[in-house]
Coordinates of C-alpha atoms in Angstrom, one line a residue:
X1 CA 27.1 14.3 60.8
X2 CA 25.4 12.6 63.6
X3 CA 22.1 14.4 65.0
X4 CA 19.8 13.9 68.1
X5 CA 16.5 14.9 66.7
X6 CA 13.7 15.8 69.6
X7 CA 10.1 16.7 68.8
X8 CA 6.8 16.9 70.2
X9 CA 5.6 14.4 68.5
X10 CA 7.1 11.6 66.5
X11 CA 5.2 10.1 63.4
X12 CA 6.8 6.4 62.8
X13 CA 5.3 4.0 60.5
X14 CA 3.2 2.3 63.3
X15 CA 3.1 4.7 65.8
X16 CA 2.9 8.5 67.0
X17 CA 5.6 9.2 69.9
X18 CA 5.1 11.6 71.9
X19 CA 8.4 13.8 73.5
X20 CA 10.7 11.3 72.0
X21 CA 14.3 11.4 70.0
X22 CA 15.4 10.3 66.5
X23 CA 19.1 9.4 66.5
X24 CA 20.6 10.3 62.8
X25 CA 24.1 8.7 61.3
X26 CA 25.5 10.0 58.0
X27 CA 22.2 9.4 55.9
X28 CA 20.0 7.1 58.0
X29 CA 18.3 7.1 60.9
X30 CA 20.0 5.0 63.2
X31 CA 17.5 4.8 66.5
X32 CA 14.4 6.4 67.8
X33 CA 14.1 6.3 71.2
X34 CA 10.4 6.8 73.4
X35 CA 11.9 9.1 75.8
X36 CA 14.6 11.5 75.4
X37 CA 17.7 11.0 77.0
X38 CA 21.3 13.1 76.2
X39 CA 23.9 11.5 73.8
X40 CA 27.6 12.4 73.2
X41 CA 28.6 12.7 69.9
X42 CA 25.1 14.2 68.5
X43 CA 24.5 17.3 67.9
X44 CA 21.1 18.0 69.2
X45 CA 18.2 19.7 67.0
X46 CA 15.2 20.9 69.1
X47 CA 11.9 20.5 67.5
X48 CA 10.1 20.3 70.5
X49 CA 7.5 23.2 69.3
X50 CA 6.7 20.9 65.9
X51 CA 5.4 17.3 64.3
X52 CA 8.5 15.3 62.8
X53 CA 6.9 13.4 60.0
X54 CA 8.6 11.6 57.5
X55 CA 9.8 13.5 54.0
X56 CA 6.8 13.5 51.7
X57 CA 6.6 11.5 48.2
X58 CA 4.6 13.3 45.7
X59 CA 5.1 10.1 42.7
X60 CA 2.5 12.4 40.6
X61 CA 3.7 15.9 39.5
X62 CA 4.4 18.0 36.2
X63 CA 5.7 21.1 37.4
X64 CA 5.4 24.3 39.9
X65 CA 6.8 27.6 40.0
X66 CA 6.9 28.0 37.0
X67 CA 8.6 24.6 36.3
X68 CA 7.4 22.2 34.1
X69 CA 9.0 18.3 33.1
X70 CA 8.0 19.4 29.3
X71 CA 10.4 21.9 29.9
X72 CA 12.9 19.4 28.6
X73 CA 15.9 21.0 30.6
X74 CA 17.8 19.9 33.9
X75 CA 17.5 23.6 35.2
X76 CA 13.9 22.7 35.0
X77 CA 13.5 19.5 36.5
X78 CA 16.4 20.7 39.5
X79 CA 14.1 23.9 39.9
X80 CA 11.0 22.0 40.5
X81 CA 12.9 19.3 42.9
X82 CA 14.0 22.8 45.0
X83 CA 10.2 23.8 44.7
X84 CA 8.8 21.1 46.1
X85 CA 11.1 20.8 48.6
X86 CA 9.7 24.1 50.7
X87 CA 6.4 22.0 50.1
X88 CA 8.0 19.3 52.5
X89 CA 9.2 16.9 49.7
X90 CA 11.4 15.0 49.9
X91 CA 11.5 12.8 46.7
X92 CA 9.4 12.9 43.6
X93 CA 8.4 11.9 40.2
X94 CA 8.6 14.8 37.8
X95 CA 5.3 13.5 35.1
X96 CA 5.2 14.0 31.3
X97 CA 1.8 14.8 29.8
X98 CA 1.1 13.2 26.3
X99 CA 3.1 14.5 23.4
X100 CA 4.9 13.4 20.9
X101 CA 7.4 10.4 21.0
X102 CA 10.4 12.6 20.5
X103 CA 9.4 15.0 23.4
X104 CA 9.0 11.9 25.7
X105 CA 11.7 10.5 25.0
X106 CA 13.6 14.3 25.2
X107 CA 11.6 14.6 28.9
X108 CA 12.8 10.8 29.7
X109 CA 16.4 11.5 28.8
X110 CA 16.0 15.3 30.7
X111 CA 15.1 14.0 33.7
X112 CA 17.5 10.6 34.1
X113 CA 20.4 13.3 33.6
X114 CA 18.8 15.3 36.4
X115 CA 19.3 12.5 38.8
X116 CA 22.8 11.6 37.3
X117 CA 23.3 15.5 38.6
X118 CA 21.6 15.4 41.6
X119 CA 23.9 12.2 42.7
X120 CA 27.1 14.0 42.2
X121 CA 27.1 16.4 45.0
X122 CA 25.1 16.6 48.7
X123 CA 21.3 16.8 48.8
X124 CA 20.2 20.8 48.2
X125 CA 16.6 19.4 47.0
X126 CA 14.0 16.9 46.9
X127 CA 15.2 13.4 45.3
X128 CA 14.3 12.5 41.7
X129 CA 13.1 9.5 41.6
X130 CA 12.4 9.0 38.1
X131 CA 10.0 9.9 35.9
X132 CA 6.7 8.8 35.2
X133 CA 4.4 9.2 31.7
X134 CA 1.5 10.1 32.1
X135 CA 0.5 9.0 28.1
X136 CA 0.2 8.7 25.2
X137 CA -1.4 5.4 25.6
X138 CA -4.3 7.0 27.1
X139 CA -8.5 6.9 25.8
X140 CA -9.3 10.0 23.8
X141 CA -12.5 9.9 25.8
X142 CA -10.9 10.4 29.2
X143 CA -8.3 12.1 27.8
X144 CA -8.4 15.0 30.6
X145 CA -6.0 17.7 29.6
X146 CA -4.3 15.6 27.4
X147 CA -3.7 16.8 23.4
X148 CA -6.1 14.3 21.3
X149 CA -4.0 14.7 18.6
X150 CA -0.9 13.0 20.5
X151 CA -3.1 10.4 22.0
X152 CA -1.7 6.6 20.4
X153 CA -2.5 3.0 20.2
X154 CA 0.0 0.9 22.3
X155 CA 3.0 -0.2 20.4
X156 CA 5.3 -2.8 22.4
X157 CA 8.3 -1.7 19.9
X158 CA 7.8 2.0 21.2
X159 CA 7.6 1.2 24.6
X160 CA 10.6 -0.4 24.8
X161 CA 12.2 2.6 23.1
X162 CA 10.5 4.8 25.9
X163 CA 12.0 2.3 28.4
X164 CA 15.4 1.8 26.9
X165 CA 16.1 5.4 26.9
X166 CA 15.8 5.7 30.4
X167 CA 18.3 3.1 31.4
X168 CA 16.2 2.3 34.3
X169 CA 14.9 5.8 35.6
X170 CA 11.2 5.5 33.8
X171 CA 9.6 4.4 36.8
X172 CA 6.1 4.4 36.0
X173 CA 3.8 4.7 33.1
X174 CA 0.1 5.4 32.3
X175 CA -2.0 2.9 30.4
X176 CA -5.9 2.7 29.5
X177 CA -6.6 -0.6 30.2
X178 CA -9.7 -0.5 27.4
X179 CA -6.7 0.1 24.8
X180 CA -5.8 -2.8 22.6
X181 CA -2.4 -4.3 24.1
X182 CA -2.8 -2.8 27.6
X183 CA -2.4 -6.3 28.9
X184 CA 0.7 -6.9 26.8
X185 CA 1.7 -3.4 27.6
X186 CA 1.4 -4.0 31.5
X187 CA 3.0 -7.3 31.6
X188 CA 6.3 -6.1 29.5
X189 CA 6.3 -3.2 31.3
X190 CA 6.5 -4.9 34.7
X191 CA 9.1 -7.4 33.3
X192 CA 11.2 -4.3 33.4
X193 CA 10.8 -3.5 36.9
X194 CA 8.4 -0.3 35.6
X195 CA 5.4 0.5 37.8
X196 CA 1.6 0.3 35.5
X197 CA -1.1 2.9 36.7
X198 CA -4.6 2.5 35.2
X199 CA -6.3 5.6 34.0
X200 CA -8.0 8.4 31.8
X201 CA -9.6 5.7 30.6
X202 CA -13.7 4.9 29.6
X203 CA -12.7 1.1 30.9
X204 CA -15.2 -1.1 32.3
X205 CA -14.6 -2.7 36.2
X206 CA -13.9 -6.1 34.8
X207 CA -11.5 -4.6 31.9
X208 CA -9.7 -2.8 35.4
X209 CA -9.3 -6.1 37.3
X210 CA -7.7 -8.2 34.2
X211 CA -5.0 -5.1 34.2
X212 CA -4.7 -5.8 37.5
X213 CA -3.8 -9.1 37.6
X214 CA -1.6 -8.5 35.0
X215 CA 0.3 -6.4 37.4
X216 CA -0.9 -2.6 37.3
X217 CA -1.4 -1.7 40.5
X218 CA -2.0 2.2 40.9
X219 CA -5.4 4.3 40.0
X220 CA -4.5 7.5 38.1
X221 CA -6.7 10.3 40.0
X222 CA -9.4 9.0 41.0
X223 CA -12.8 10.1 40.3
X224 CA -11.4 11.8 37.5
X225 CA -10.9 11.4 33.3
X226 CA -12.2 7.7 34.5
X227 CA -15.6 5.8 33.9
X228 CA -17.8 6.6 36.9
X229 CA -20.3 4.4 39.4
X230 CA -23.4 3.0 37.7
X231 CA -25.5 0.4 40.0
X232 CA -25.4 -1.4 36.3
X233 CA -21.7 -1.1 35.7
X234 CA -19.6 0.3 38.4
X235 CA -16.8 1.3 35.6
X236 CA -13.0 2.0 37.1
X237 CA -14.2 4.1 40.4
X238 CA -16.2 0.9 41.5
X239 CA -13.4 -1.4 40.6
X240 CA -10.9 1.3 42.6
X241 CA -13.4 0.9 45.5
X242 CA -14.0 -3.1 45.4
X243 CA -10.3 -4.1 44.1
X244 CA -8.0 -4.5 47.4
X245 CA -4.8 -5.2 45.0
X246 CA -5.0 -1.1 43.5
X247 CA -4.0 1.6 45.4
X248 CA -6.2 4.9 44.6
X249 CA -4.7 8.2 43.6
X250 CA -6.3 11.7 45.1
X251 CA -5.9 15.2 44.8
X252 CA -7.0 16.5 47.5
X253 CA -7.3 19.8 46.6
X254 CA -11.2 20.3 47.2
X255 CA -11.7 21.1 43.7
X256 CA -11.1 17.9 41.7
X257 CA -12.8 15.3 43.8
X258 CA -16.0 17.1 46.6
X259 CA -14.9 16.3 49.9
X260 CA -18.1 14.2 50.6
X261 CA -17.1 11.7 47.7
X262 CA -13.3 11.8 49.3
X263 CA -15.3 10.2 52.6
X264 CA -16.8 7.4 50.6
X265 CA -13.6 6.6 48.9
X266 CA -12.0 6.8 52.6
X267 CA -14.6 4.1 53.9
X268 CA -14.4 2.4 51.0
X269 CA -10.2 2.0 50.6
X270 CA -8.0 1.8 53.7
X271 CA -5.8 4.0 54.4
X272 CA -2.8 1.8 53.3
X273 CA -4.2 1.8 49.7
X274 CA -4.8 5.6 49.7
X275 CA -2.2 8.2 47.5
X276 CA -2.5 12.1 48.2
X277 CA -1.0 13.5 45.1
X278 CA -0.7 17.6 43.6
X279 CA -0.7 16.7 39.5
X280 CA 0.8 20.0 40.2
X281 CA 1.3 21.8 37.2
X282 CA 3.8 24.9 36.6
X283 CA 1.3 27.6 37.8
X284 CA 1.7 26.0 41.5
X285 CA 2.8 28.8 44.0
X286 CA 2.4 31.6 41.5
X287 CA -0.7 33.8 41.0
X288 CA -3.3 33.3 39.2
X289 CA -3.0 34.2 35.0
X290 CA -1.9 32.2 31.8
X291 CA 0.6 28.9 31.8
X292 CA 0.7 25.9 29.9
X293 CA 0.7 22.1 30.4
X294 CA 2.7 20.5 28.0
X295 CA 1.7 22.2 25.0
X296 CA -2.0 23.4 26.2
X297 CA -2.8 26.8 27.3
X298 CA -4.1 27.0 30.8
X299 CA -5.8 29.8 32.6
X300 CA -5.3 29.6 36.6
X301 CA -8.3 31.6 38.4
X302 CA -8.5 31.4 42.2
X303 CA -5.9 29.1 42.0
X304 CA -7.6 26.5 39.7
X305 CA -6.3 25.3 36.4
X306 CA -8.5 25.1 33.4
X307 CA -7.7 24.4 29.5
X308 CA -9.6 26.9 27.3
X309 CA -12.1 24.5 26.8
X310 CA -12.9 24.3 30.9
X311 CA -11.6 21.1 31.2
X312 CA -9.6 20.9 34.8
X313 CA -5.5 21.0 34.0
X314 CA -3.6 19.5 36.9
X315 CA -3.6 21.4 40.1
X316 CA -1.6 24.0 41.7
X317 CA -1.9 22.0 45.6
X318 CA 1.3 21.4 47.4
X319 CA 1.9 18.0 49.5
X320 CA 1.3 19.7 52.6
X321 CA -1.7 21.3 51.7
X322 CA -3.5 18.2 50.6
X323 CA -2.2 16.1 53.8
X324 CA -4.1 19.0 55.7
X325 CA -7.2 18.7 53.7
X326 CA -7.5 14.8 54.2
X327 CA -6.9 15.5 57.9
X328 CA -9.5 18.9 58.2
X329 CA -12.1 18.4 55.6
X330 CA -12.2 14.8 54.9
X331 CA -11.7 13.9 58.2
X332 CA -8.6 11.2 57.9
X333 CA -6.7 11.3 61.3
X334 CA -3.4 13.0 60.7
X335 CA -1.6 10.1 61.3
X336 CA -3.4 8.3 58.3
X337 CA -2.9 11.3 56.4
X338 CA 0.6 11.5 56.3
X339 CA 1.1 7.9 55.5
X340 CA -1.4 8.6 52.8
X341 CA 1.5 10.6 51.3
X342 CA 4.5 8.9 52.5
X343 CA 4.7 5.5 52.9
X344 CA 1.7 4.8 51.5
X345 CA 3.2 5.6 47.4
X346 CA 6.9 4.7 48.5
X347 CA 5.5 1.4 49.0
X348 CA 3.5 1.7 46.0
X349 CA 6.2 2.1 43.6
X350 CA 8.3 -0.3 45.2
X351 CA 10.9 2.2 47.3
X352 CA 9.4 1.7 50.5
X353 CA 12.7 -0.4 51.8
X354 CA 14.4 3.1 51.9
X355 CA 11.9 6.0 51.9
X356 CA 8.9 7.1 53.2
X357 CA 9.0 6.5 56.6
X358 CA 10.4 6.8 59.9
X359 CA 12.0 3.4 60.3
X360 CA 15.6 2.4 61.8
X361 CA 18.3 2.0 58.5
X362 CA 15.7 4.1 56.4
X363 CA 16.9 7.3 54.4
X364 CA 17.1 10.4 57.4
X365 CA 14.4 11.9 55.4
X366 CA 12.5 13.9 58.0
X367 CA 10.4 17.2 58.2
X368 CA 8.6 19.3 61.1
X369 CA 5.7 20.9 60.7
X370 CA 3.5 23.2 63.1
X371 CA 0.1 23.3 63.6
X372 CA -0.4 25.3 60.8
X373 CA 0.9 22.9 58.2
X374 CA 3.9 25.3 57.8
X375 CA 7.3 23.2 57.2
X376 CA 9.7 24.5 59.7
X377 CA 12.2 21.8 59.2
X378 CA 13.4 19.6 56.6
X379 CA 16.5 16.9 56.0
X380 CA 17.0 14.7 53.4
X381 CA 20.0 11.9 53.4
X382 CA 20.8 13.3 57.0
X383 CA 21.8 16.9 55.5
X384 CA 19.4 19.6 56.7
X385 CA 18.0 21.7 54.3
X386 CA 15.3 23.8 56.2
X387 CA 16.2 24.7 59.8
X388 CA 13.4 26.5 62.5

């Protein structure tokens, strides 16, 4: 199908466009135009009343609804991508938390066959991307959420199990860069075209910049299960903050991270090096009571997740939600944002050329939003999923 797209306001990688038209072939956007002018052959949608912003990418997320990638089933995984799509995402990374090897490799193996699934018929939810581990090569002293007794030293022989049983779908993975063989670890790892984030980790600032230069480029959370800022040693927030080649997690939920130490991180990273993320786990858009993450019991009160123990256990924040709280209590212009959770980790997992904005050639992932962050309208590939 071929659609005319008209909005209020138009949010392209470089610009905001006011009153003007998105042209849509088959499953990419073909033009956008400054001015709206009539077309034959389109059929017009008016979303003159909304936003159009580009589909969301949430590249750090373990369940919601009461959904979970530990699950270990494709009716799981598909339910979340159909959850997250009412959120106003369009394409994810369902996240493992640590187990053991056989359940990774179970949630790796789960999740590639979700995609296989999802690319045999039209778009009905948001695209898996592929998955990303989130352990067990973490610290036990950051270890967060995170079962102790799953926690492991890096083995190169196991991760190229983990790797090899993905057939290419493991698109990121979690290491402590204070773990013996994280810089091993990150260069074989990024030999196989898999993205590194650093994290849940006691790792000092000068430990962080040798992972980087070995190729990890992505700060798990930040602020959180990571050594803090000492005018001594500035630990993994001050190397997030000085380092220009990692981009910086966020949940931006107002619970994890205060919104005054969201500002310094905001003057301290641009905005192109900024990731809104949920760490959404199961419990997201259900009420408050008992879940699980992975294989931990989690009570959810007033909508935060704790272990037993009090220890924070993902989030139950949707996309949308945090893109509002950068914008209203952090203070981020809208437009920075949305790129914040758009182009912004597209680009940092390498799949900017095709998502994440709206760019002529791009996936016709689009969404509208009103003013109260409500998502009226949503199309991914060019098939439209959400109508006003």
């Amino acid at each position: 199908m071929n659609y005319r797209i008209v909005a209020s306001e138009i949010f392209t990688e470089n610009e905001i466009i006011k009153n003007g038209q998105v042209l849509v072939s088959g499953e990419v956007i073909q033009e956008i135009h400054q001015s709206r002018t009539d077309t034959n052959d389109y059929e017009e949608i008016d979303l003159s009343s909304f936003k159009l912003l580009p589909g969301l990418v949430d590249i750090h997320v373990h369940g919601g609804n009461g959904h979970d990638t530990m699950d270990l089933t494709h009716e799981a995984v598909l339910a979340l991508a159909k959850f997250k799509m009412l959120e106003g995402v369009t394409s994810f990374c369902p996240t493992t938390v640590t187990t053991s090897l056989e359940k990774t490799k179970q949630a790796i193996v789960t999740v590639k066959e979700s995609m296989q699934i999802q690319s045999e018929k039209k778009p009905e939810s948001a695209k898996i991307l592929g998955s990303f581990l989130e352990g067990p090569y973490i610290d036990v002293k950051c270890k967060g959420a995170h079962p102790e007794n799953f926690i492991r030293e890096i083995s190169l022989d196991e991760l190229k199990e983990l790797v090899d049983c993905g057939c290419g779908t493991v698109i990121s993975c979690a290491i402590a860069p204070n773990k013996a063989l994280a810089g091993e670890a990150i260069e074989y790892l990024v030999s196989r075209g898999v993205n590194v984030r650093v994290g849940h980790s006691s790792a000092t600032s000068a430990c962080v910049r040798e992972s980087v230069s070995k190729g990890a480029n992505i700060a798990i959370h930040t602020f959180n299960a990571m050594s803090g800022f000492s005018h001594r040693e500035v630990g993994m927030v001050g190397e997030v903050f000085n380092n220009e080649n990692i981009y910086a997690e966020i949940i931006c939920d107002l619970v994890h991270v205060h919104p005054d130490a969201m500002k310094v991180l905001f003057k301290m990273k641009s905005p192109e090096k900024i990731i809104l993320i949920t760490d959404c786990m199961m419990a997201g858009g259900l009420k408050d009571g008992d879940y699980v993450l992975g294989e931990l019991p989690v009570k959810v009160s007033e909508n935060i997740a704790r272990t037993l123990d009090g220890a924070l256990a993902g989030s139950t924040l949707s996309l949308i939600t945090a893109v509002k709280n950068a914008h209203e209590a952090v203070s981020s212009s809208l437009f920075d944002a949305v790129k914040m959770a758009s182009i912004v980790p597209a680009r940092a997992i390498g799949r900017d050329h095709e998502i994440g904005s709206i760019h002529i050639l791009k996936k016709a992932d689009l969404i509208a939003i009103d003013d109260a962050f409500h998502v009226k309208f949503l199309m991914i590939n060019g098939e439209i999923l959400i109508r006003p």
